[in-house]
Amino acid sequence: MDRVSLRGLRVRGHHGVFQREREEGQIFVVDVELGLDTRPAADGDDLTKTVHYGVLAEEIVAIVEGDPVDLIETLAQRIADVCLAHTPVQEAEVIVHKPDAPITVPFDDVTITIKRSRA
């Protein structure tokens, strides 16, 4: 299976369990890696036979900017669902980074990584 990746998509969202997170929002960073067979697209040089990563990026932004959720696990699942809605995509790995999570000790990043497939 071939891989198409979109990394470092930075989006402001209002997700989290604390009221301050919901009111002020924060930056989330999203990485996706998609598994699909790119041969049909390559054979015909045909964008319609692969995933249009520009369209996918806009869909991911809409999810992160959209309805708030408590958990980044929920956010990651919503992103995976949108990835798998693209017909050629057979599997999706989604990483949601929450670099400004409300943690009281020094840290670099908080992430959730999920893998979903059609199977």
Backbone as a ProteinNet text record, in pm:
[ID]
protein_1_A
[PRIMARY]
MDRVSLRGLRVRGHHGVFQREREEGQIFVVDVELGLDTRPAADGDDLTKTVHYGVLAEEIVAIVEGDPVDLIETLAQRIADVCLAHTPVQEAEVIVHKPDAPITVPFDDVTITIKRSRA
[TERTIARY]
84	0	89.1	51.3	124.6	81.6	161.5	135.6	132.5	33	25.1	17.1	103.8	109.1	83	17	-4.2	40	143.2	202.2	203.1	181	196.9	86.3	-33.6	-147.9	-185.1	-169.1	-190.8	-326.3	-409.2	-545.8	-584.5	-654.6	-704.6	-839.5	-849.8	-973.8	-1006.6	-1125.6	-1174.4	-1209.7	-1119.1	-1143.5	-1076.1	-1137.2	-1079.9	-1188.7	-1151.6	-1249.4	-1264.2	-1168.6	-1173.7	-1240.8	-1315.9	-1388.3	-1295.1	-1177.9	-1081.5	-1040.5	-1023.7	-988.3	-1099.9	-1223	-1338.3	-1353.3	-1325	-1343	-1228.9	-1105.5	-989.1	-940.1	-958.8	-906.2	-755	-701.6	-558.3	-525.5	-397.3	-353.7	-342.3	-396.7	-379.7	-300.5	-216.1	-138.3	-180.1	-207.9	-258.1	-164.7	-133.1	-60.8	-150.3	-158.3	-228.8	-139.8	-146	-80.3	-186.3	-204.2	-310	-250.4	-316.4	-277.6	-374.5	-321.1	-404	-317.2	-381.3	-311.5	-311.2	-194.6	-185.9	-162.8	-152.7	-125.9	-232.8	-362.8	-462.4	-446.1	-415.4	-394.7	-269.6	-162.5	-36	-47.4	-116.1	-129.9	-198.1	-299.1	-373.3	-344.5	-248.4	-218.8	-349.5	-430.7	-569.2	-592.2	-610.7	-632.8	-757.2	-857	-981	-963.5	-849.9	-826.4	-733.2	-711.9	-631.1	-700.1	-634.1	-691.1	-637.8	-725.4	-687.2	-650.4	-521.3	-479.5	-512.9	-532.2	-576.3	-718.2	-804.8	-943.3	-946	-868	-862.9	-815.4	-714.9	-664.6	-776.2	-854.4	-965.7	-1070.7	-1096.2	-1192.9	-1143.8	-1014.7	-957.5	-964.9	-932.5	-941.7	-1084.7	-1183.3	-1323.3	-1359.6	-1306.2	-1333.8	-1272	-1146.1	-1077.7	-1138.7	-1177.1	-1239.5	-1386.4	-1443.2	-1585.5	-1624.9	-1730	-1789.3	-1686.6	-1677.9	-1581.7	-1614	-1507.8	-1519.6	-1429.1	-1456.1	-1373	-1236.2	-1233.7	-1113.7	-1049.4	-915	-846.7	-865.5	-901	-933.6	-1055.3	-1155	-1275.3	-1241	-1159.8	-1117.6	-1043	-952.1	-877	-970.1	-1069.8	-1164.4	-1242.1	-1285.9	-1359.1	-1271.8	-1145	-1052.7	-1032.5	-1015.8	-1000.2	-1122.9	-1240.8	-1364.8	-1367.7	-1323.8	-1320.8	-1217.8	-1104.2	-1002.1	-1056.3	-1122.2	-1173.9	-1295.1	-1355.3	-1467.1	-1420.4	-1290.7	-1234.8	-1216.6	-1285.3	-1294.6	-1161.5	-1056.4	-932	-862.2	-892	-820.3	-868	-774.3	-803.9	-772	-676	-640.6	-588.9	-602.3	-558.4	-495.4	-380.8	-319.8	-329.5	-384.2	-405.8	-333.3	-255	-190.7	-240.7	-297.9	-339.1	-245	-179.6	-89	-162	-142	-198.6	-82.5	-1.2	121.8	100	-19.5	-47.6	-146.8	-145.5	-235.4	-215	-322.3	-312.2	-249.9	-119.2	-42.5	47.8	60.8	132.4	282.9	334	478	530.9	661.3	717.2	699	663.6	646.9	660.9	686.1	699.4	568.8	494.9	377.4	292.1	165	73.2	13.7	12.3	-44.4	-132.7	-221.8	-294.9	-268.9	-241.3	-223.8	-324.8	-405.1	-499	-477	-507.7	-503.3	-639.5	-696.7	-826.7	-818.5	-899.2	-902	-1042.4	-1061.6	-1190.1	-1217.3	-1112	-1126.8	-1179.8
-117.4	0	124.6	220.6	346	438.5	541.2	632.1	775.9	849.7	993.7	1056.9	1153.7	1216.3	1365.3	1415.4	1558.6	1586.3	1667.4	1686.3	1833.7	1855.6	1988.1	2086.4	2035.8	2123.7	2192.9	2323.8	2401.6	2470.5	2443.5	2494.5	2537.9	2648.1	2693.3	2627.1	2564.5	2499.5	2529.9	2489.6	2519.1	2388.8	2293.7	2161.8	2149.7	2071.6	2046.4	2039	1990.1	1972.5	2097.4	2190.2	2309.2	2425	2502.9	2617	2713	2735.3	2826.9	2779.7	2649.2	2595.3	2620.5	2605.8	2626.5	2773.2	2862.3	3005.6	3065.4	3036.6	3099.6	3025.6	2895	2815.4	2800.6	2720	2697.6	2633	2628.5	2567.7	2416.6	2344.4	2200.5	2175.5	2074	2037.2	1895.7	1876.3	1747.7	1691.9	1564.1	1487.3	1372.1	1346	1227.4	1153.1	1022.7	936.7	840.4	840.5	763.2	647.1	533.4	417.7	400.7	396.5	379.2	328.6	277.9	233.6	350.5	408	524.3	486.1	357.2	316.4	363.3	351.1	399.4	548.6	628.2	771.6	795.4	725	742.3	694.6	583	529.2	627.8	695.8	789.2	934.9	960.2	1096.6	1168	1098.9	1138.8	1165.6	1291.6	1331.6	1267.1	1236.8	1179.7	1036.7	975.5	837.9	828.1	940.1	943.7	1037.2	1067.1	1161.2	1300.9	1396.5	1536.5	1594.4	1603.3	1642.4	1787.4	1872.3	2009.5	2012.7	1932.8	1921.9	1859.7	1754.4	1688.8	1785.6	1866	1963.4	2059.4	2105.7	2195.8	2126.5	1998.4	1923.3	1906.2	1880.6	1865	1997.5	2107	2239.2	2263.9	2229.8	2250.7	2171.2	2051.5	1969.4	2033.9	2072.8	2129.7	2264.7	2343.2	2472	2458	2340.9	2318.8	2292.2	2213	2187.1	2135.3	2199.4	2157.6	2019.2	1947.4	1820	1825.1	1739.6	1735.4	1673.8	1566.4	1483.8	1492.5	1493	1487.8	1350.5	1250.1	1119.5	1130.6	1206	1227.3	1306.8	1408.1	1489.1	1403.7	1319.4	1231.5	1135.6	1082.5	990.9	1062.2	1184.7	1261.5	1285.9	1313.4	1335.3	1205.4	1093.9	964.7	932.3	961	935	1013.6	1139.1	1220.9	1167.2	1121.6	1064	941.1	852.8	728.2	750.9	867.3	899	919.7	940.1	950.3	808	776.8	640	567.5	628	552.1	517.5	590.2	572.4	445.1	355.7	228.6	230.4	314.5	325.8	465.9	506	639.8	633.2	694.9	717.6	866.9	902	1041.3	1069.5	1176.8	1223.5	1364.3	1385.1	1518.5	1561	1673.2	1732.2	1844.4	1850.2	1958.8	2021	2102.5	2152.5	2251	2307.4	2401.8	2344.9	2213.4	2148.9	2207.6	2215	2274.6	2178.1	2167.4	2080.7	2170.2	2139.1	2228.2	2203.8	2106.5	2079.5	2102.5	2129.7	2151.1	2026.6	2049.2	1939.8	1996.4	1909	1950.7	1939	1831.5	1806.3	1697.7	1699.2	1591.2	1547.2	1415.9	1366.8	1245	1224.8	1098.7	1049.7	922.4	860.5	748.9	753.9	644.9	593.7	468	405.7	343.2	375.9	321.9	272.7	170.5	117.6	74	49.7	2.9	-141.2	-215.3	-358.8	-381
0	0	0	-81.1	-89.1	25.1	50.6	161.1	109.7	150.3	128.1	266	291.3	423.3	413.4	514.7	533.7	676.4	692.3	824.3	866.1	994.2	1051.9	1019.5	998.4	973.3	1104.6	1108.5	1232	1225	1326.7	1326.7	1468.9	1478.3	1608.3	1633.8	1749.8	1789	1933.8	1976.5	2112	2184.6	2180.5	2238.2	2374.3	2461.2	2592.7	2697.6	2812.9	2920.3	3007.4	2996.8	3081.2	3008	3084.2	3027.7	2955.5	3012.1	2950.4	2810.5	2794.8	2663.4	2562.7	2608.2	2521.2	2482.9	2577.3	2551.9	2470.8	2511	2448.1	2324.5	2322.8	2213.1	2220.5	2131.1	2124.2	1990.1	1960	1835.2	1853.3	1755.6	1744.3	1616.7	1618.9	1501.1	1462.9	1333.9	1286.6	1180.2	1194.7	1093.1	1051.1	921.8	874.7	776.8	783.3	684.8	633.4	503.4	440.3	361.9	369.9	291.5	176.1	55.4	-63.6	-177.4	-280.5	-400.4	-498	-522.2	-611	-757.5	-787.2	-926.4	-1024.6	-992.3	-1089.6	-1120.9	-1020.9	-1044.1	-1127.3	-1093.1	-1165.1	-1309.7	-1332.1	-1468.2	-1561.4	-1512.7	-1596.5	-1566.6	-1475.6	-1431.5	-1396.2	-1311.4	-1286.6	-1138.2	-1103.3	-964.8	-904.9	-986.3	-933.6	-883.4	-911.7	-868.7	-747.7	-682.9	-560.9	-461	-352.5	-256.2	-287.5	-293.7	-317.3	-181.4	-152.6	-18.2	13.5	-86.7	-60.6	-6.8	-68.1	-20.7	118.5	137.7	268.1	376.1	346.2	443.8	485.5	388.9	421.1	506.9	480.7	561.4	704.8	720.5	854.8	930.6	863.5	926.1	974	892	929.8	1054.9	1068.1	1186.4	1311.1	1301.6	1418.6	1457	1358.2	1387.3	1427.6	1406.1	1427.1	1570.4	1585.4	1716.6	1816.8	1932.8	2034.1	2091.8	2126.1	2195.8	2318.3	2413.7	2534.2	2506.7	2430.3	2417.6	2279.2	2277.7	2147.9	2083.4	2162.4	2105.2	2013	2056	1975.4	1849.8	1865.7	1752	1649.9	1696.1	1606.2	1531.7	1600.1	1535.2	1425.2	1452.5	1350.4	1227.5	1250.4	1138.4	1061.1	1130.5	1063.2	978.7	1030.9	956.1	825.6	829.5	708.3	608.4	658.7	569.9	498.6	573.6	516.3	426.5	432.3	343.4	199.3	179.8	44.4	-8.7	-115.2	-166.3	-179.7	-234.2	-249.5	-118.6	-11.4	115.2	183.7	210.4	275.8	425.1	463.2	604.3	632.6	757.1	797.8	936.1	947.3	1078.4	1105.1	1218.6	1254.9	1385.4	1385.6	1508	1534	1651.4	1693.8	1805.8	1783.9	1882.4	1954.9	2084.4	2165.9	2244.5	2176	2238.6	2352.2	2362.2	2470.1	2571.6	2586.9	2682.7	2822.5	2900.7	3034.6	3135.4	3126.6	3216.6	3300.7	3428.4	3521.1	3527.1	3454.7	3453.2	3312.1	3297.4	3163.6	3075	2948.6	2852.2	2711.9	2616	2476.3	2399	2422.5	2339.8	2404.8	2372.9	2405.6	2273.2	2248.8	2122.9	2146.6	2052.6	2040.2	1898.8	1885.6	1754	1741.4	1633.6	1608.2	1466.5	1446.9	1314.1	1288	1174.3	1136.1	992.8	962.4	825.7	789.8	662.6	614.4	656.5	679	712.1	850.7
[MASK]
+++++++++++++++++++++++++++++++++++++++++++++++++++++++++++++++++++++++++++++++++++++++++++++++++++++++++++++++++++++++

